[in-house]
């Protein structure tokens, strides 16, 4: 089937089997391997991408469901030359070790802070509780997201 | 000698983060090759049985399924050798790379389907007709120990190995004791669970006779030699390439059946083959860990002085002895008494085979379990003797004056397995921990009910043996552009290896961090190397880099001295320049033309480093729901010397939360037929962001290790160790008025509720 959507701002059209889920489409058809698969049944959150502003599990969404949407992956969160404020905060707080869950953490946090730049620590923990990390114990991830809020507030009010 | 140390000891942000944060990591699943086939593996659906027939015809009839490989195609089926503790007798229990006639656990590989896509390969697996005559399973270590059902009839026993740890005269100590306490404890089967499932991509170059395997981790050099022997190739004809690795924790990167089957398949079909594990197969295929129980006794004087510990430990090892499977029972026999002065010890640790996934190491193998046993035992002794928990431990910790302190002699290994605590003042970390935690003020809450919840406090102490194993190798090249390349045999599993090695090299060479690149793990970089286990990378790999950098520095000085007309020792090195006393200088780039390169191996004769520390916790338990809220949890450890406080803190906090998963959540439940009931991440629960937000860690560097030139100690596994015992004691103290005896992990809500629902003070024991 032919499916058209926007990926990180650019329009794409892909020809896929109906059964292909969005994560496999991103990774195998579009070669955007930053979206990771940790369980393929919606439990770990590593494959989280942002579809029309909402964080979704790309392993639980069929590619055909992306028709007409705008999809943002980890590759779309920063420009080539600089990390985004959220990514910078992750690095500063050592909010990643092996880096495998990181794309899903970043997309989930980005979607949250875009909507709720004043989210408190409890709200952040709650929003991230669907994303599993085995390395960090989550503490530095929450610290990084708290710190990144300032940049989203500014972006909100130019 | 280290110069200005701009980097060592500083919270240097990680080099590797720049690619991970942008989604540019290169994990094995991100890699493809032209004309690559995809593999899926048919695994035994039963725990114990004889293979009557395997018929691949229906699979091969599917368009796009290219081949099915079974034991017949492999021919003489190799068995996977032990990497650690290859003791006589263990050869009987080694795992074949594919089941030929008998299956011994659910998940054991039986056939491999190769197809044009992963989905077609899975279709192929589903179409293979597998006929197994079921045998009665051995579902647990009790049935195993009776020996009436044998996993290996020819061996005549299900006991894979029996270790003893011996010191002094335990029986005499018990005869003379004022107090003896005897208890049973158990730790459940759980697993490392790295977030990235495993994967292998193998390419066979028939013209060159070369095998290249991507997706290697942890110990690529040992695995290269093992694979080469199995394939009838020379080690020089096999390259193992380490890509980014999504977590290891001891389990990933050991030699598993797939590490043979996928390269074999690539050679078999003459095309690249990739296999990516899915999470369900991960949970039955990758090493399990931790399952052990014991009946142990403690002997004390009435003042709480420990005189002896003795007893029996049983490990439920699963169906085969895997590469490092004996480390857990070994460590339980030798190190169960942890950081405490116990002059008389006799522990027997029996590794029993069962029809379950084989077990291996998981972060602090044997130490987490042993600490739980020991800390519960000591806590119960303190309670019975009317001594404060902290005072009991202060009284019995090994003191600085007793260093080096010899741990029990291990049999059947003998003197070669002797180990001793290397340095430190164990009371120092406990006193710091108690002060930071506020033990004196919080003690008043012990056992108290506030708003329907019962408060409990506990303290525990630990040692972490690290820096073990063979030498590690490092090579340093001064490049033509004046930068330095560091090649090291250590491997990265997410711990920040590139940054830490770059810090050590940059400081030693007096270069900016940005001019040092670190390449690691892959076998083509070095003739020899080893890898990452036993918290050894900074100790052995870091020391190898340090010594190689010093040797390279000497060459830089000599070359600069010759060019500048001064003695080598007069040359000052700073920021990538070598300066003569008269102020003239040469850039490293000008010196590199001479081809400056140094290779150094560093070993410490297997003298372990012992990081040590103490932990304290405060919980509130709701007896009506079984909910345990962790209100505070602190680990204070002394790691000898800190290279990067940021990554070290990450290791401590991450380890603590993993330990909390083992204490409260994680459980690989099996039924009586040997079926795994926790086969996905909705059933196998690991901690999430909301579970344990109140944890803290403090690292000290007051007592360096004498075993290496940096003075560092292995520090990746310490903070997880005390957590199981700490949590059980905190819950026990909270529910003391109910007579709660939390002697088994995990402390699931159901189990805690059960303890708290017993009528007050009538006692409830598990």
Coordinates of N, CA and C in Angstrom, one line a residue, chain A residues 11-119:
Chain A
X11 N 8.1 15.6 3.5 CA 7.1 14.7 3.0 C 7.7 13.4 2.5
X12 N 7.1 12.3 2.8 CA 7.6 11.0 2.2 C 6.4 10.2 1.7
X13 N 6.6 9.3 0.8 CA 5.6 8.3 0.4 C 6.3 7.0 0.3
X14 N 5.7 6.0 1.0 CA 6.3 4.7 1.0 C 5.3 3.6 0.5
X15 N 5.8 2.6 0.0 CA 5.0 1.5 -0.5 C 5.3 0.3 0.5
X16 N 4.2 0.0 1.3 CA 4.5 -1.0 2.3 C 3.4 -2.1 2.4
X17 N 3.7 -3.2 3.0 CA 2.6 -4.2 3.2 C 1.7 -3.7 4.3
X18 N 0.5 -4.1 4.3 CA -0.5 -3.6 5.3 C 0.0 -3.9 6.7
X19 N 0.7 -5.1 6.9 CA 1.0 -5.5 8.2 C 2.3 -4.8 8.8
X20 N 3.0 -4.0 8.0 CA 4.2 -3.4 8.5 C 3.9 -2.3 9.6
X21 N 4.5 -2.5 10.8 CA 4.2 -1.4 11.7 C 5.2 -0.2 11.5
X22 N 4.8 0.9 12.1 CA 5.5 2.1 11.8 C 7.0 2.0 12.2
X23 N 7.3 1.4 13.3 CA 8.7 1.3 13.7 C 9.5 0.6 12.7
X24 N 9.0 -0.5 12.1 CA 9.8 -1.2 11.1 C 9.9 -0.4 9.8
X25 N 8.8 0.4 9.5 CA 8.9 1.2 8.4 C 9.9 2.3 8.5
X26 N 10.0 2.9 9.7 CA 11.0 3.9 10.0 C 12.4 3.4 9.9
X27 N 12.6 2.2 10.5 CA 13.9 1.6 10.6 C 14.4 1.0 9.2
X28 N 13.5 0.2 8.6 CA 13.9 -0.6 7.5 C 13.6 0.1 6.1
X29 N 12.5 0.8 6.1 CA 12.2 1.5 4.8 C 12.8 2.8 4.7
X30 N 12.8 3.6 5.8 CA 13.3 5.0 5.7 C 14.7 5.1 6.3
X31 N 15.2 4.0 6.8 CA 16.6 3.9 7.4 C 16.8 4.9 8.5
X32 N 15.7 5.2 9.3 CA 15.8 6.0 10.5 C 16.0 5.1 11.7
X33 N 17.2 4.6 11.9 CA 17.4 3.6 12.9 C 17.5 4.1 14.4
X34 N 17.3 5.4 14.5 CA 17.3 6.0 15.9 C 16.1 5.5 16.7
X35 N 15.0 5.1 16.1 CA 13.9 4.6 16.7 C 14.1 3.1 17.0
X36 N 14.2 2.7 18.3 CA 14.6 1.4 18.7 C 13.5 0.5 19.1
X37 N 13.7 -0.8 18.9 CA 12.7 -1.8 19.3 C 13.2 -2.6 20.5
X38 N 12.5 -2.5 21.6 CA 13.0 -3.2 22.8 C 12.1 -4.4 23.2
X39 N 10.8 -4.4 22.7 CA 9.9 -5.5 23.1 C 8.9 -5.8 22.1
X40 N 8.5 -4.8 21.2 CA 7.5 -5.0 20.1 C 6.2 -5.4 20.7
X41 N 5.9 -5.0 21.9 CA 4.5 -5.2 22.3 C 4.1 -4.0 23.2
X42 N 4.7 -2.9 23.0 CA 4.2 -1.7 23.7 C 4.5 -1.5 25.1
X43 N 5.4 -2.4 25.7 CA 5.7 -2.3 27.1 C 6.9 -1.4 27.4
X44 N 7.9 -1.3 26.5 CA 9.2 -0.7 26.9 C 9.3 0.8 26.5
X45 N 8.6 1.2 25.5 CA 8.7 2.6 25.1 C 9.9 3.0 24.3
X46 N 10.8 2.1 24.0 CA 12.0 2.6 23.2 C 11.6 3.1 21.8
X47 N 10.5 2.6 21.3 CA 10.2 3.0 19.9 C 9.3 4.2 19.8
X48 N 9.1 4.9 20.9 CA 8.2 6.1 21.0 C 8.6 7.2 19.9
X49 N 7.6 7.6 19.1 CA 7.8 8.7 18.2 C 6.6 9.6 18.4
X50 N 6.7 10.8 17.8 CA 5.7 11.8 18.0 C 4.8 11.9 16.7
X51 N 3.6 11.6 16.9 CA 2.7 11.7 15.7 C 1.7 12.8 15.9
X52 N 1.7 13.8 15.1 CA 0.8 15.0 15.3 C 0.9 15.5 16.7
X53 N 2.1 15.5 17.3 CA 2.2 16.1 18.6 C 2.1 15.2 19.8
X54 N 1.6 13.9 19.5 CA 1.4 13.0 20.6 C 2.4 11.9 20.6
X55 N 2.9 11.5 21.7 CA 3.9 10.4 21.8 C 3.2 9.1 21.6
X56 N 3.6 8.3 20.7 CA 3.0 7.0 20.4 C 4.0 5.9 20.3
X57 N 3.6 4.7 20.5 CA 4.5 3.5 20.3 C 4.5 3.1 18.9
X58 N 5.6 3.3 18.2 CA 5.7 3.0 16.8 C 5.5 1.5 16.5
X59 N 5.7 0.7 17.6 CA 5.5 -0.8 17.4 C 4.1 -1.2 17.5
X60 N 3.2 -0.3 17.9 CA 1.8 -0.6 18.1 C 1.0 0.2 17.1
X61 N 1.6 0.8 16.1 CA 0.9 1.6 15.1 C 1.3 1.1 13.7
X62 N 0.3 0.8 12.9 CA 0.6 0.4 11.6 C 1.0 1.6 10.7
X63 N 1.9 1.3 9.8 CA 2.4 2.4 8.9 C 1.2 3.0 8.2
X64 N 0.2 2.2 7.8 CA -1.0 2.8 7.1 C -1.7 3.8 7.9
X65 N -1.6 3.7 9.2 CA -2.3 4.6 10.1 C -1.6 6.0 10.1
X66 N -0.4 6.0 9.6 CA 0.3 7.3 9.6 C -0.1 8.2 8.4
X67 N -0.9 7.7 7.5 CA -1.3 8.5 6.3 C -1.8 9.9 6.7
X68 N -1.1 10.8 6.1 CA -1.5 12.2 6.3 C -1.0 12.9 7.6
X69 N -0.3 12.1 8.4 CA 0.2 12.7 9.7 C 1.6 13.3 9.6
X70 N 2.0 13.9 10.7 CA 3.3 14.4 10.7 C 4.1 13.7 11.9
X71 N 5.1 12.9 11.5 CA 5.8 12.1 12.4 C 7.2 12.7 12.8
X72 N 7.5 12.8 14.1 CA 8.9 13.2 14.5 C 9.6 12.1 15.2
X73 N 10.8 11.8 14.8 CA 11.6 10.8 15.5 C 12.8 11.5 16.2
X74 N 13.6 10.7 16.8 CA 14.7 11.3 17.6 C 15.6 12.1 16.6
X75 N 15.7 11.6 15.4 CA 16.6 12.3 14.4 C 16.1 13.7 14.1
X76 N 14.8 13.9 14.4 CA 14.2 15.2 14.1 C 14.2 16.2 15.2
X77 N 14.8 15.8 16.4 CA 14.8 16.7 17.5 C 15.9 17.7 17.6
X78 N 16.9 17.6 16.7 CA 18.0 18.6 16.7 C 18.5 18.8 15.3
X79 N 19.2 19.9 15.2 CA 19.9 20.1 13.9 C 21.2 19.3 13.8
X80 N 21.9 19.4 12.7 CA 23.1 18.7 12.6 C 24.2 19.2 13.5
X81 N 24.2 20.5 13.7 CA 25.3 21.1 14.4 C 25.2 21.3 15.9
X82 N 24.0 21.2 16.4 CA 23.9 21.4 17.8 C 22.8 20.5 18.5
X83 N 23.1 20.1 19.7 CA 22.1 19.3 20.5 C 20.9 20.3 20.9
X84 N 19.8 19.8 21.0 CA 18.6 20.6 21.5 C 18.8 20.8 23.0
X85 N 18.2 21.8 23.6 CA 18.3 22.0 25.1 C 18.0 20.7 25.8
X86 N 17.0 19.9 25.4 CA 16.6 18.7 26.1 C 17.8 17.7 26.0
X87 N 18.4 17.5 24.8 CA 19.5 16.6 24.6 C 20.7 17.1 25.5
X88 N 20.9 18.4 25.5 CA 22.0 19.0 26.2 C 21.9 18.7 27.7
X89 N 20.6 18.8 28.2 CA 20.4 18.5 29.6 C 20.6 17.0 29.9
X90 N 20.2 16.1 29.0 CA 20.5 14.7 29.1 C 22.0 14.4 29.3
X91 N 22.7 15.1 28.5 CA 24.2 14.9 28.5 C 24.7 15.4 29.9
X92 N 24.3 16.6 30.2 CA 24.9 17.2 31.4 C 24.5 16.4 32.7
X93 N 23.3 15.8 32.7 CA 22.9 15.0 33.9 C 23.3 13.6 33.8
X94 N 23.9 13.2 32.8 CA 24.3 11.7 32.6 C 23.0 10.9 32.6
X95 N 22.0 11.3 31.8 CA 20.7 10.7 31.8 C 20.7 9.5 30.8
X96 N 21.8 9.1 30.3 CA 21.8 7.9 29.5 C 23.1 7.2 29.7
X97 N 23.1 5.9 29.6 CA 24.3 5.1 29.7 C 24.4 4.3 28.3
X98 N 23.7 3.2 28.2 CA 23.9 2.5 26.9 C 23.2 3.2 25.8
X99 N 22.3 4.1 26.0 CA 21.7 4.9 24.9 C 20.6 4.2 24.1
X100 N 20.2 3.0 24.5 CA 19.2 2.3 23.7 C 17.8 2.8 24.0
X101 N 17.4 3.1 25.2 CA 16.1 3.6 25.5 C 16.0 5.1 25.3
X102 N 17.2 5.8 25.1 CA 17.2 7.2 25.0 C 16.3 7.9 24.0
X103 N 16.3 7.4 22.7 CA 15.4 8.0 21.8 C 13.9 8.1 22.3
X104 N 13.5 7.0 22.9 CA 12.1 7.0 23.4 C 11.9 7.9 24.6
X105 N 12.9 8.0 25.4 CA 12.9 9.0 26.5 C 12.8 10.4 26.0
X106 N 13.6 10.7 25.0 CA 13.7 12.1 24.4 C 12.3 12.4 23.7
X107 N 11.8 11.5 22.9 CA 10.6 11.9 22.2 C 9.4 12.0 23.2
X108 N 9.4 11.1 24.2 CA 8.3 11.2 25.2 C 8.4 12.5 26.0
X109 N 9.6 12.9 26.4 CA 9.8 14.1 27.2 C 9.6 15.4 26.3
X110 N 10.0 15.3 25.0 CA 9.7 16.4 24.1 C 8.2 16.6 23.9
X111 N 7.5 15.6 23.7 CA 6.0 15.7 23.6 C 5.4 16.3 24.8
X112 N 5.9 15.8 26.0 CA 5.3 16.3 27.3 C 5.6 17.8 27.4
X113 N 6.9 18.2 27.3 CA 7.3 19.6 27.6 C 6.7 20.6 26.5
X114 N 6.5 20.1 25.3 CA 5.9 20.9 24.3 C 4.4 21.3 24.8
X115 N 3.7 20.4 25.4 CA 2.4 20.6 25.8 C 2.4 21.2 27.2
X116 N 3.3 20.8 28.1 CA 3.3 21.1 29.5 C 4.7 21.6 29.9
X117 N 5.1 22.8 29.5 CA 6.5 23.2 29.9 C 6.6 23.4 31.4
X118 N 5.6 23.4 32.2 CA 5.7 23.6 33.6 C 5.5 22.3 34.4
X119 N 5.5 21.2 33.7 CA 5.3 19.9 34.3 C 6.2 19.7 35.5

